[in-house]
mmCIF file of C-alpha atoms and ligand atoms in Angstrom:
data_model
loop_
_atom_site.group_PDB
_atom_site.id
_atom_site.type_symbol
_atom_site.label_atom_id
_atom_site.label_comp_id
_atom_site.label_asym_id
_atom_site.label_seq_id
_atom_site.Cartn_x
_atom_site.Cartn_y
_atom_site.Cartn_z
ATOM 1 C CA MET Z 1 0.001 -0.004 0.003
ATOM 2 C CA PRO Z 2 1.602 3.304 -1.023
ATOM 3 C CA ARG Z 3 1.117 4.858 2.372
ATOM 4 C CA TYR Z 4 3.199 4.801 5.525
ATOM 5 C CA HIS Z 5 1.916 2.764 8.437
ATOM 6 C CA SER Z 6 3.385 1.948 11.856
ATOM 7 C CA LEU Z 7 2.061 -0.566 14.367
ATOM 8 C CA GLY Z 8 3.442 -1.636 17.750
ATOM 9 C CA LYS Z 9 6.820 -0.425 19.074
ATOM 10 C CA ILE Z 10 9.803 0.454 16.969
ATOM 11 C CA PRO Z 11 13.132 2.157 17.740
ATOM 12 C CA HIS Z 12 13.674 5.844 16.897
ATOM 13 C CA LYS Z 13 16.254 4.966 14.191
ATOM 14 C CA ARG Z 14 16.187 1.985 11.814
ATOM 15 C CA HIS Z 15 19.079 -0.452 12.007
ATOM 16 C CA THR Z 16 20.056 0.598 15.533
ATOM 17 C CA GLN Z 17 20.054 -1.282 18.854
ATOM 18 C CA PHE Z 18 16.523 -2.039 19.935
ATOM 19 C CA ARG Z 19 16.394 -3.949 23.230
ATOM 20 C CA LYS Z 20 13.919 -6.085 25.069
ATOM 21 C CA PRO Z 21 13.211 -5.409 28.775
ATOM 22 C CA ASP Z 22 15.836 -8.020 29.649
ATOM 23 C CA GLY Z 23 18.497 -6.141 27.710
ATOM 24 C CA SER Z 24 18.768 -8.536 24.762
ATOM 25 C CA LEU Z 25 18.206 -7.383 21.202
ATOM 26 C CA TYR Z 26 15.032 -7.686 19.165
ATOM 27 C CA HIS Z 27 15.622 -9.143 15.703
ATOM 28 C CA GLU Z 28 15.061 -6.709 12.844
ATOM 29 C CA GLN Z 29 13.819 -7.852 9.436
ATOM 30 C CA LEU Z 30 13.720 -5.723 6.298
ATOM 31 C CA PHE Z 31 10.849 -7.109 4.254
ATOM 32 C CA GLY Z 32 11.340 -5.732 0.771
ATOM 33 C CA THR Z 33 9.771 -6.179 -2.672
ATOM 34 C CA ILE Z 34 11.110 -5.755 -6.243
ATOM 35 C CA GLY Z 35 14.658 -6.252 -5.112
ATOM 36 C CA PHE Z 36 15.222 -3.287 -2.797
ATOM 37 C CA ASP Z 37 13.402 -0.961 -5.142
ATOM 38 C CA GLY Z 38 9.712 -1.538 -4.154
ATOM 39 C CA MET Z 39 7.653 -1.051 -1.062
ATOM 40 C CA TYR Z 40 9.154 -2.438 2.157
ATOM 41 C CA SER Z 41 8.622 -2.725 5.871
ATOM 42 C CA ASN Z 42 10.988 -3.034 8.815
ATOM 43 C CA SER Z 43 9.755 -5.438 11.481
ATOM 44 C CA TYR Z 44 11.124 -6.285 14.919
ATOM 45 C CA HIS Z 45 10.817 -9.875 16.159
ATOM 46 C CA GLU Z 46 11.116 -11.640 19.470
ATOM 47 C CA HIS Z 47 13.137 -14.398 17.788
ATOM 48 C CA ARG Z 48 15.236 -14.709 14.689
ATOM 49 C CA PRO Z 49 12.778 -15.065 11.753
ATOM 50 C CA THR Z 50 15.278 -17.412 10.102
ATOM 51 C CA MET Z 51 15.073 -20.504 12.410
ATOM 52 C CA VAL Z 52 13.975 -23.236 10.008
ATOM 53 C CA LYS Z 53 13.935 -26.478 11.965
ATOM 54 C CA ASP Z 54 12.798 -28.989 9.370
ATOM 55 C CA ILE Z 55 11.570 -29.175 5.715
ATOM 56 C CA LYS Z 56 8.908 -31.829 5.277
ATOM 57 C CA ARG Z 57 6.666 -32.627 2.343
ATOM 58 C CA GLN Z 58 6.748 -30.836 -0.999
ATOM 59 C CA TYR Z 59 3.889 -31.406 -3.366
ATOM 60 C CA SER Z 60 2.211 -29.921 -6.473
ATOM 61 C CA VAL Z 61 -0.968 -27.876 -6.268
ATOM 62 C CA ALA Z 62 -0.674 -26.789 -9.925
ATOM 63 C CA PRO Z 63 -4.090 -26.341 -11.643
ATOM 64 C CA LYS Z 64 -4.872 -29.124 -14.095
ATOM 65 C CA ILE Z 65 -5.515 -27.553 -17.514
ATOM 66 C CA ALA Z 66 -8.538 -28.746 -19.508
ATOM 67 C CA LYS Z 67 -8.280 -26.166 -22.347
ATOM 68 C CA GLU Z 68 -4.987 -24.508 -22.969
ATOM 69 C CA ASN Z 69 -6.000 -22.444 -26.021
ATOM 70 C CA ASN Z 70 -9.513 -21.255 -25.396
ATOM 71 C CA LEU Z 71 -11.725 -19.002 -27.544
ATOM 72 C CA GLN Z 72 -15.073 -20.243 -26.205
ATOM 73 C CA SER Z 73 -17.056 -18.026 -23.907
ATOM 74 C CA TYR Z 74 -18.092 -19.820 -20.727
ATOM 75 C CA ARG Z 75 -20.395 -19.363 -17.768
ATOM 76 C CA LEU Z 76 -19.138 -21.008 -14.588
ATOM 77 C CA ARG Z 77 -21.553 -21.669 -11.688
ATOM 78 C CA GLY Z 78 -19.305 -20.689 -8.885
ATOM 79 C CA PHE Z 79 -21.533 -21.738 -5.993
ATOM 80 C CA GLN Z 80 -21.353 -25.314 -7.326
ATOM 81 C CA VAL Z 81 -17.864 -25.491 -5.959
ATOM 82 C CA LYS Z 82 -18.194 -27.727 -2.976
ATOM 83 C CA PRO Z 83 -17.352 -26.438 0.488
ATOM 84 C CA GLU Z 84 -14.307 -28.122 2.025
ATOM 85 C CA ASN Z 85 -12.933 -28.087 5.560
ATOM 86 C CA ASP Z 86 -9.367 -26.997 4.819
ATOM 87 C CA TYR Z 87 -8.675 -23.537 3.568
ATOM 88 C CA LEU Z 88 -5.893 -24.403 1.105
ATOM 89 C CA GLU Z 89 -7.678 -27.529 -0.186
ATOM 90 C CA SER Z 90 -10.866 -25.571 -0.698
ATOM 91 C CA ARG Z 91 -9.167 -23.235 -3.192
ATOM 92 C CA LYS Z 92 -10.008 -24.318 -6.765
ATOM 93 C CA ALA Z 93 -8.287 -22.500 -9.621
ATOM 94 C CA VAL Z 94 -10.754 -22.200 -12.484
ATOM 95 C CA LEU Z 95 -8.815 -19.934 -14.868
ATOM 96 C CA THR Z 96 -5.059 -19.451 -15.028
ATOM 97 C CA ASN Z 97 -2.135 -18.105 -17.032
ATOM 98 C CA SER Z 98 1.509 -17.345 -16.242
ATOM 99 C CA ASP Z 99 0.576 -14.072 -14.503
ATOM 100 C CA CYS Z 100 -2.373 -15.039 -12.335
ATOM 101 C CA SER Z 101 -4.857 -17.596 -11.214
ATOM 102 C CA ILE Z 102 -8.562 -17.009 -10.580
ATOM 103 C CA ILE Z 103 -9.731 -19.170 -7.716
ATOM 104 C CA LEU Z 104 -13.070 -20.026 -6.142
ATOM 105 C CA SER Z 105 -13.105 -21.185 -2.553
ATOM 106 C CA ALA Z 106 -15.678 -22.304 0.011
ATOM 107 C CA PRO Z 107 -13.720 -23.022 3.154
ATOM 108 C CA LYS Z 108 -15.729 -24.361 6.145
ATOM 109 C CA HIS Z 109 -13.081 -24.150 8.771
ATOM 110 C CA SER Z 110 -10.685 -21.434 9.904
ATOM 111 C CA LEU Z 111 -7.065 -21.740 8.937
ATOM 112 C CA GLU Z 112 -5.554 -22.234 12.354
ATOM 113 C CA ASP Z 113 -3.704 -25.586 12.314
ATOM 114 C CA TYR Z 114 -0.807 -24.173 10.309
ATOM 115 C CA PHE Z 115 0.374 -20.954 8.772
ATOM 116 C CA TYR Z 116 0.356 -20.087 5.083
ATOM 117 C CA LYS Z 117 2.660 -17.994 3.015
ATOM 118 C CA ASN Z 118 2.496 -17.408 -0.741
ATOM 119 C CA ALA Z 119 6.105 -16.753 -1.739
ATOM 120 C CA ASP Z 120 5.220 -16.168 -5.438
ATOM 121 C CA ALA Z 121 2.050 -14.170 -5.613
ATOM 122 C CA ASP Z 122 0.080 -11.321 -4.096
ATOM 123 C CA GLU Z 123 -3.309 -12.651 -3.053
ATOM 124 C CA LEU Z 124 -6.506 -10.639 -3.416
ATOM 125 C CA LEU Z 125 -9.378 -12.234 -1.517
ATOM 126 C CA PHE Z 126 -12.863 -10.954 -2.275
ATOM 127 C CA ILE Z 127 -15.306 -11.933 0.440
ATOM 128 C CA HIS Z 128 -18.608 -12.876 -1.162
ATOM 129 C CA LYS Z 129 -19.961 -14.678 1.902
ATOM 130 C CA GLY Z 130 -18.624 -14.872 5.430
ATOM 131 C CA SER Z 131 -16.938 -12.724 8.003
ATOM 132 C CA GLY Z 132 -14.026 -13.069 10.366
ATOM 133 C CA LYS Z 133 -10.468 -11.980 10.953
ATOM 134 C CA LEU Z 134 -7.389 -12.185 8.755
ATOM 135 C CA ARG Z 135 -4.408 -12.683 11.067
ATOM 136 C CA THR Z 136 -0.925 -11.928 9.791
ATOM 137 C CA HIS Z 137 2.558 -11.471 11.143
ATOM 138 C CA LEU Z 138 2.124 -7.730 10.392
ATOM 139 C CA GLY Z 139 -1.247 -7.331 12.144
ATOM 140 C CA ASN Z 140 -4.871 -8.284 11.805
ATOM 141 C CA LEU Z 141 -7.812 -7.127 9.744
ATOM 142 C CA ASP Z 142 -11.497 -7.823 10.320
ATOM 143 C CA PHE Z 143 -13.485 -8.658 7.226
ATOM 144 C CA LYS Z 144 -17.022 -9.141 6.100
ATOM 145 C CA TYR Z 145 -19.171 -9.352 2.947
ATOM 146 C CA GLY Z 146 -17.852 -7.095 0.187
ATOM 147 C CA ASP Z 147 -14.321 -6.736 1.388
ATOM 148 C CA TYR Z 148 -11.228 -7.012 -0.760
ATOM 149 C CA LEU Z 149 -8.283 -8.245 1.341
ATOM 150 C CA LEU Z 150 -4.916 -7.531 -0.334
ATOM 151 C CA ILE Z 151 -2.210 -9.837 1.049
ATOM 152 C CA PRO Z 152 1.183 -9.026 -0.513
ATOM 153 C CA ARG Z 153 3.471 -11.957 -1.323
ATOM 154 C CA GLY Z 154 5.454 -13.262 1.628
ATOM 155 C CA ILE Z 155 2.987 -12.218 4.320
ATOM 156 C CA ILE Z 156 2.445 -15.173 6.734
ATOM 157 C CA TYR Z 157 -1.239 -15.584 7.545
ATOM 158 C CA GLN Z 158 -4.078 -17.504 9.089
ATOM 159 C CA ILE Z 159 -7.830 -16.803 8.779
ATOM 160 C CA ASP Z 160 -10.578 -17.057 11.349
ATOM 161 C CA PHE Z 161 -14.078 -17.520 9.894
ATOM 162 C CA ASP Z 162 -17.138 -16.740 12.054
ATOM 163 C CA THR Z 163 -19.296 -19.474 10.435
ATOM 164 C CA GLU Z 164 -18.901 -22.409 8.020
ATOM 165 C CA ASP Z 165 -20.721 -20.558 5.215
ATOM 166 C CA ASN Z 166 -17.921 -18.821 3.329
ATOM 167 C CA ARG Z 167 -17.457 -18.000 -0.367
ATOM 168 C CA LEU Z 168 -14.311 -16.382 -1.613
ATOM 169 C CA PHE Z 169 -13.255 -15.172 -5.027
ATOM 170 C CA ILE Z 170 -9.462 -15.049 -5.068
ATOM 171 C CA VAL Z 171 -6.968 -13.665 -7.554
ATOM 172 C CA GLU Z 172 -3.365 -14.868 -7.098
ATOM 173 C CA SER Z 173 -1.043 -12.482 -8.911
ATOM 174 C CA ARG Z 174 2.553 -13.037 -9.726
ATOM 175 C CA ARG Z 175 2.735 -9.355 -10.583
ATOM 176 C CA PRO Z 176 2.409 -6.906 -7.658
ATOM 177 C CA ILE Z 177 -1.143 -5.507 -7.196
ATOM 178 C CA TYR Z 178 -1.430 -1.743 -6.678
ATOM 179 C CA THR Z 179 -4.205 0.800 -6.696
ATOM 180 C CA PRO Z 180 -4.246 2.550 -10.093
ATOM 181 C CA LYS Z 181 -1.426 5.041 -10.524
ATOM 182 C CA ARG Z 182 -3.679 7.529 -12.409
ATOM 183 C CA TYR Z 183 -5.726 7.904 -9.230
ATOM 184 C CA ARG Z 184 -2.723 9.227 -7.346
ATOM 185 C CA ASN Z 185 -0.713 12.456 -7.417
ATOM 186 C CA TRP Z 186 3.088 12.515 -7.574
ATOM 187 C CA PHE Z 187 3.275 12.119 -3.776
ATOM 188 C CA GLY Z 188 1.110 8.965 -3.945
ATOM 189 C CA GLN Z 189 -1.984 10.589 -2.426
ATOM 190 C CA HIS Z 190 -5.312 9.663 -4.013
ATOM 191 C CA LEU Z 191 -6.672 12.498 -6.142
ATOM 192 C CA GLU Z 192 -10.072 14.108 -5.883
ATOM 193 C CA HIS Z 193 -11.414 12.236 -8.905
ATOM 194 C CA SER Z 194 -10.358 8.813 -7.557
ATOM 195 C CA PRO Z 195 -13.415 6.639 -6.753
ATOM 196 C CA PHE Z 196 -11.908 5.878 -3.356
ATOM 197 C CA CYS Z 197 -9.250 7.438 -1.118
ATOM 198 C CA GLU Z 198 -7.101 6.750 1.937
ATOM 199 C CA ARG Z 199 -10.038 6.860 4.341
ATOM 200 C CA ASP Z 200 -11.530 3.868 2.613
ATOM 201 C CA ILE Z 201 -8.396 1.748 3.047
ATOM 202 C CA ARG Z 202 -8.284 -0.230 6.277
ATOM 203 C CA VAL Z 203 -4.820 -1.039 7.594
ATOM 204 C CA PRO Z 204 -3.837 -3.635 10.177
ATOM 205 C CA TYR Z 205 -4.928 -2.491 13.628
ATOM 206 C CA GLU Z 206 -3.960 -5.278 15.953
ATOM 207 C CA LEU Z 207 -0.616 -6.979 16.383
ATOM 208 C CA GLU Z 208 -0.291 -10.447 17.878
ATOM 209 C CA THR Z 209 3.024 -10.920 19.568
ATOM 210 C CA ASN Z 210 3.768 -14.535 20.535
ATOM 211 C CA ASP Z 211 7.051 -15.301 22.302
ATOM 212 C CA GLU Z 212 6.576 -19.065 22.045
ATOM 213 C CA LYS Z 213 9.185 -21.544 20.762
ATOM 214 C CA GLY Z 214 8.323 -24.979 19.515
ATOM 215 C CA ASP Z 215 7.343 -26.454 16.124
ATOM 216 C CA PHE Z 216 5.387 -24.157 13.835
ATOM 217 C CA LEU Z 217 4.381 -25.371 10.424
ATOM 218 C CA ILE Z 218 4.293 -22.855 7.577
ATOM 219 C CA LYS Z 219 2.953 -24.100 4.247
ATOM 220 C CA VAL Z 220 4.852 -22.029 1.692
ATOM 221 C CA LYS Z 221 3.663 -21.805 -1.850
ATOM 222 C CA ARG Z 222 6.269 -21.540 -4.542
ATOM 223 C CA LYS Z 223 5.993 -22.382 -8.264
ATOM 224 C CA ASP Z 224 2.652 -24.091 -7.850
ATOM 225 C CA GLU Z 225 3.995 -26.353 -5.052
ATOM 226 C CA ILE Z 226 3.431 -26.352 -1.308
ATOM 227 C CA ILE Z 227 6.616 -26.788 0.724
ATOM 228 C CA GLU Z 228 6.044 -27.572 4.386
ATOM 229 C CA MET Z 229 8.596 -25.769 6.561
ATOM 230 C CA VAL Z 230 8.789 -26.112 10.285
ATOM 231 C CA TYR Z 231 10.040 -23.084 12.209
ATOM 232 C CA ALA Z 232 11.365 -23.014 15.797
ATOM 233 C CA SER Z 233 9.472 -19.922 16.866
ATOM 234 C CA HIS Z 234 5.952 -18.605 16.438
ATOM 235 C CA PRO Z 235 5.588 -16.744 13.118
ATOM 236 C CA PHE Z 236 3.554 -14.026 14.781
ATOM 237 C CA ASP Z 237 6.246 -12.682 17.098
ATOM 238 C CA VAL Z 238 6.529 -9.066 15.787
ATOM 239 C CA VAL Z 239 6.545 -6.379 18.496
ATOM 240 C CA GLY Z 240 6.329 -3.559 15.905
ATOM 241 C CA TYR Z 241 6.929 -2.545 12.324
ATOM 242 C CA ASP Z 242 6.665 0.334 9.976
ATOM 243 C CA GLY Z 243 6.778 0.906 6.223
ATOM 244 C CA TYR Z 244 4.612 0.518 3.165
ATOM 245 C CA ASN Z 245 4.445 -3.247 2.725
ATOM 246 C CA TYR Z 246 1.576 -4.782 4.689
ATOM 247 C CA PRO Z 247 -1.888 -6.291 4.115
ATOM 248 C CA TYR Z 248 -4.945 -4.037 3.859
ATOM 249 C CA ALA Z 249 -8.662 -4.161 3.293
ATOM 250 C CA PHE Z 250 -10.997 -2.205 1.057
ATOM 251 C CA SER Z 251 -14.779 -2.678 0.878
ATOM 252 C CA ILE Z 252 -16.413 -2.774 -2.585
ATOM 253 C CA HIS Z 253 -19.277 -0.892 -0.888
ATOM 254 C CA ASP Z 254 -16.913 2.069 -0.412
ATOM 255 C CA PHE Z 255 -16.187 2.333 -4.143
ATOM 256 C CA GLU Z 256 -17.882 5.518 -5.477
ATOM 257 C CA PRO Z 257 -19.040 4.853 -9.033
ATOM 258 C CA ILE Z 258 -18.373 7.354 -11.792
ATOM 259 C CA THR Z 259 -21.384 7.838 -14.052
ATOM 260 C CA GLY Z 260 -22.083 9.925 -17.129
ATOM 261 C CA ARG Z 261 -24.725 11.154 -19.589
ATOM 262 C CA ILE Z 262 -23.804 8.239 -21.896
ATOM 263 C CA HIS Z 263 -22.329 4.779 -21.204
ATOM 264 C CA GLN Z 264 -19.004 4.953 -19.368
ATOM 265 C CA PRO Z 265 -16.289 2.480 -20.344
ATOM 266 C CA PRO Z 266 -14.942 -0.203 -17.950
ATOM 267 C CA PRO Z 267 -11.852 1.773 -16.817
ATOM 268 C CA VAL Z 268 -14.101 4.034 -14.709
ATOM 269 C CA HIS Z 269 -14.753 0.994 -12.522
ATOM 270 C CA GLN Z 270 -11.029 0.174 -12.064
ATOM 271 C CA THR Z 271 -10.039 -0.625 -8.496
ATOM 272 C CA PHE Z 272 -6.631 -2.326 -8.785
ATOM 273 C CA GLU Z 273 -3.918 -2.599 -11.399
ATOM 274 C CA THR Z 274 -0.904 -4.768 -12.243
ATOM 275 C CA ASP Z 275 1.078 -4.787 -15.412
ATOM 276 C CA ALA Z 276 -0.631 -8.047 -16.377
ATOM 277 C CA PHE Z 277 -4.333 -7.450 -15.584
ATOM 278 C CA VAL Z 278 -6.768 -5.009 -14.049
ATOM 279 C CA ILE Z 279 -9.532 -5.512 -11.454
ATOM 280 C CA CYS Z 280 -12.724 -3.435 -11.625
ATOM 281 C CA SER Z 281 -15.733 -3.114 -9.293
ATOM 282 C CA PHE Z 282 -19.192 -2.756 -10.816
ATOM 283 C CA CYS Z 283 -21.254 -1.149 -8.040
ATOM 284 C CA PRO Z 284 -24.903 0.037 -7.669
ATOM 285 C CA ARG Z 285 -25.136 3.343 -9.530
ATOM 286 C CA LEU Z 286 -27.374 5.706 -11.405
ATOM 287 C CA TYR Z 287 -27.657 4.961 -15.104
ATOM 288 C CA ASP Z 288 -26.689 7.209 -18.013
ATOM 289 C CA TYR Z 289 -28.903 10.293 -18.064
ATOM 290 C CA HIS Z 290 -28.762 11.487 -21.739
ATOM 291 C CA PRO Z 291 -32.463 11.479 -22.804
ATOM 292 C CA GLU Z 292 -31.655 9.031 -25.655
ATOM 293 C CA SER Z 293 -29.071 6.970 -23.704
ATOM 294 C CA ILE Z 294 -28.915 3.152 -23.749
ATOM 295 C CA PRO Z 295 -27.716 2.072 -20.316
ATOM 296 C CA ALA Z 296 -26.860 -1.456 -21.440
ATOM 297 C CA PRO Z 297 -23.303 -1.754 -22.765
ATOM 298 C CA TYR Z 298 -22.688 -1.976 -26.496
ATOM 299 C CA ASN Z 299 -21.233 -5.058 -28.127
ATOM 300 C CA HIS Z 300 -17.501 -4.931 -27.656
ATOM 301 C CA SER Z 301 -14.313 -6.680 -28.670
ATOM 302 C CA ASN Z 302 -11.694 -6.461 -25.965
ATOM 303 C CA ILE Z 303 -9.107 -7.679 -28.466
ATOM 304 C CA ASP Z 304 -6.198 -7.504 -26.026
ATOM 305 C CA SER Z 305 -7.664 -9.051 -22.887
ATOM 306 C CA ASP Z 306 -9.687 -11.950 -21.664
ATOM 307 C CA GLU Z 307 -12.634 -10.652 -19.602
ATOM 308 C CA VAL Z 308 -13.748 -12.398 -16.431
ATOM 309 C CA LEU Z 309 -16.826 -11.133 -14.572
ATOM 310 C CA TYR Z 310 -17.733 -12.487 -11.196
ATOM 311 C CA TYR Z 311 -21.328 -11.697 -10.305
ATOM 312 C CA VAL Z 312 -21.885 -10.842 -6.642
ATOM 313 C CA ASP Z 313 -25.365 -9.421 -6.139
ATOM 314 C CA GLY Z 314 -28.264 -7.589 -7.760
ATOM 315 C CA ASP Z 315 -29.747 -7.827 -11.229
ATOM 316 C CA PHE Z 316 -27.279 -8.274 -14.038
ATOM 317 C CA MET Z 317 -29.022 -6.153 -16.567
ATOM 318 C CA SER Z 318 -26.956 -7.121 -19.633
ATOM 319 C CA ARG Z 319 -27.224 -10.907 -19.079
ATOM 320 C CA ASN Z 320 -30.048 -13.396 -19.018
ATOM 321 C CA ASP Z 321 -29.835 -16.275 -16.621
ATOM 322 C CA ILE Z 322 -26.908 -15.073 -14.519
ATOM 323 C CA ASP Z 323 -26.946 -15.541 -10.748
ATOM 324 C CA ALA Z 324 -24.747 -14.602 -7.831
ATOM 325 C CA GLY Z 325 -21.546 -16.592 -7.754
ATOM 326 C CA HIS Z 326 -21.465 -17.071 -11.553
ATOM 327 C CA ILE Z 327 -18.430 -16.217 -13.616
ATOM 328 C CA SER Z 328 -18.593 -15.280 -17.278
ATOM 329 C CA LEU Z 329 -15.463 -15.679 -19.359
ATOM 330 C CA HIS Z 330 -15.320 -13.752 -22.616
ATOM 331 C CA PRO Z 331 -11.974 -14.501 -24.384
ATOM 332 C CA ALA Z 332 -9.984 -11.820 -26.166
ATOM 333 C CA GLY Z 333 -10.802 -11.312 -29.812
ATOM 334 C CA ILE Z 334 -14.397 -12.662 -29.657
ATOM 335 C CA PRO Z 335 -16.991 -9.877 -29.616
ATOM 336 C CA HIS Z 336 -19.571 -10.108 -26.840
ATOM 337 C CA GLY Z 337 -22.350 -7.888 -25.522
ATOM 338 C CA PRO Z 338 -25.791 -7.714 -24.074
ATOM 339 C CA HIS Z 339 -27.976 -10.751 -24.341
ATOM 340 C CA PRO Z 340 -31.071 -10.570 -26.670
ATOM 341 C CA GLY Z 341 -33.656 -8.273 -25.094
ATOM 342 C CA ALA Z 342 -31.234 -6.647 -22.637
ATOM 343 C CA VAL Z 343 -30.693 -3.418 -24.653
ATOM 344 C CA GLU Z 344 -34.438 -2.766 -24.926
ATOM 345 C CA ARG Z 345 -34.957 -3.723 -21.273
ATOM 346 C CA SER Z 346 -32.376 -1.176 -20.125
ATOM 347 C CA ILE Z 347 -33.893 1.867 -21.895
ATOM 348 C CA GLY Z 348 -35.527 4.245 -19.421
ATOM 349 C CA LYS Z 349 -34.083 2.460 -16.379
ATOM 350 C CA LYS Z 350 -32.740 4.973 -13.847
ATOM 351 C CA LYS Z 351 -30.360 2.849 -11.780
ATOM 352 C CA SER Z 352 -28.604 -0.459 -11.508
ATOM 353 C CA ASN Z 353 -28.149 -2.475 -8.288
ATOM 354 C CA GLU Z 354 -25.653 -4.861 -9.848
ATOM 355 C CA LEU Z 355 -22.516 -5.728 -7.919
ATOM 356 C CA ALA Z 356 -19.711 -7.587 -9.711
ATOM 357 C CA VAL Z 357 -15.918 -7.911 -9.817
ATOM 358 C CA MET Z 358 -14.145 -7.933 -13.189
ATOM 359 C CA VAL Z 359 -10.666 -9.237 -13.993
ATOM 360 C CA ASP Z 360 -9.300 -8.394 -17.410
ATOM 361 C CA THR Z 361 -6.082 -10.277 -18.201
ATOM 362 C CA PHE Z 362 -3.728 -9.190 -20.932
ATOM 363 C CA LYS Z 363 -2.543 -12.776 -21.602
ATOM 364 C CA PRO Z 364 -5.104 -15.524 -22.494
ATOM 365 C CA LEU Z 365 -6.503 -17.603 -19.675
ATOM 366 C CA MET Z 366 -6.465 -21.390 -19.690
ATOM 367 C CA VAL Z 367 -9.555 -23.187 -18.471
ATOM 368 C CA THR Z 368 -8.974 -25.779 -15.763
ATOM 369 C CA GLU Z 369 -10.561 -29.106 -15.027
ATOM 370 C CA GLU Z 370 -12.156 -27.586 -11.924
ATOM 371 C CA ALA Z 371 -13.827 -25.023 -14.208
ATOM 372 C CA MET Z 372 -15.168 -27.672 -16.515
ATOM 373 C CA LYS Z 373 -16.906 -29.308 -13.584
ATOM 374 C CA ILE Z 374 -19.074 -26.193 -13.110
ATOM 375 C CA ALA Z 375 -19.189 -24.922 -16.707
ATOM 376 C CA ASP Z 376 -22.168 -24.163 -18.879
ATOM 377 C CA GLU Z 377 -20.886 -25.563 -22.175
ATOM 378 C CA ASP Z 378 -23.651 -23.908 -24.216
ATOM 379 C CA TYR Z 379 -23.176 -20.380 -22.841
ATOM 380 C CA TYR Z 380 -21.314 -19.317 -26.006
ATOM 381 C CA LYS Z 381 -24.535 -19.820 -28.029
ATOM 382 C CA SER Z 382 -26.586 -17.582 -25.710
ATOM 383 C CA TRP Z 383 -26.652 -14.612 -28.062
ATOM 384 C CA LEU Z 384 -28.566 -16.513 -30.795
HETATM 385 FE FE1 LIG U 401 -17.360 -7.150 -21.636
#
């Protein structure tokens, strides 16, 4: 997050002696990104964060590809993904390429028996159903329906869920995820025309500091494998940190839609950016107010990007037969648009209550076997 944050206790100067009450030193860790060129944080630990005790199993969790070269539009029925007890096992990649994976997940149980760290990818969790607390070594964040949780690569985390009824839409990104640069001034502050600003971003507010030693399992994800590493001290042993690299939350309900007299293009909905894809939030909003306007979108060819829409809530005006939890995939180069009847239906309407998350990837997405289990194979004929 391009904004300074400090939590817990830190010494006045970085890289200087910072002592515990018993006179011994805390252990400083510089947690950097993009070499030493990106955002970073300095954290202070009870124990050395380097005490690997054992390396156990290493196994593949790579998505199994059903269609590598896909030009077929699909509808995926996301809520047909079966709930599973374990958080990591519940995550089913449905679409993937070398930059990102799009994952559906219905975890029943909290992640509390082990710790998890994605060493390759930033993780963006969109909470469709459920509430609870994201617990990380750099502090905790409460979450509920509509929240995006941005967990930068390398953050060690667990998740507490309040109930067993949870639905997550997750994007794993090998490219860093930022808020759009064009929303920020040259100091990094969000500009007046940005659809959200610093007040809408929730930063970690609670630091858990555990002094325990023992056996602590961290499942580390690297190159589509999980590597089980046992550490000799509790991963949440930070007494304080400061910097720019930490997890944060943003509610889709805090996104202020930009509207116009005629149809506004998708970039007005943009919420996050990477150099490999964008993420947009389609939120309840007033419709176009030109007297002759057509609120439904026009047919369009997004020739350079595959378009993934995840439908969250409300009526999806441009589509027939789309429900919450569905994903539509419209591959690059294949024109798509409103379903038959949708254009006429939209004329004269004053507002939309649709809520959806869009991911537009610049490289083609491969369709996985998990996707084929929940796919509507005939969706591509739905404009006839
Ligand atoms: Fe589209």
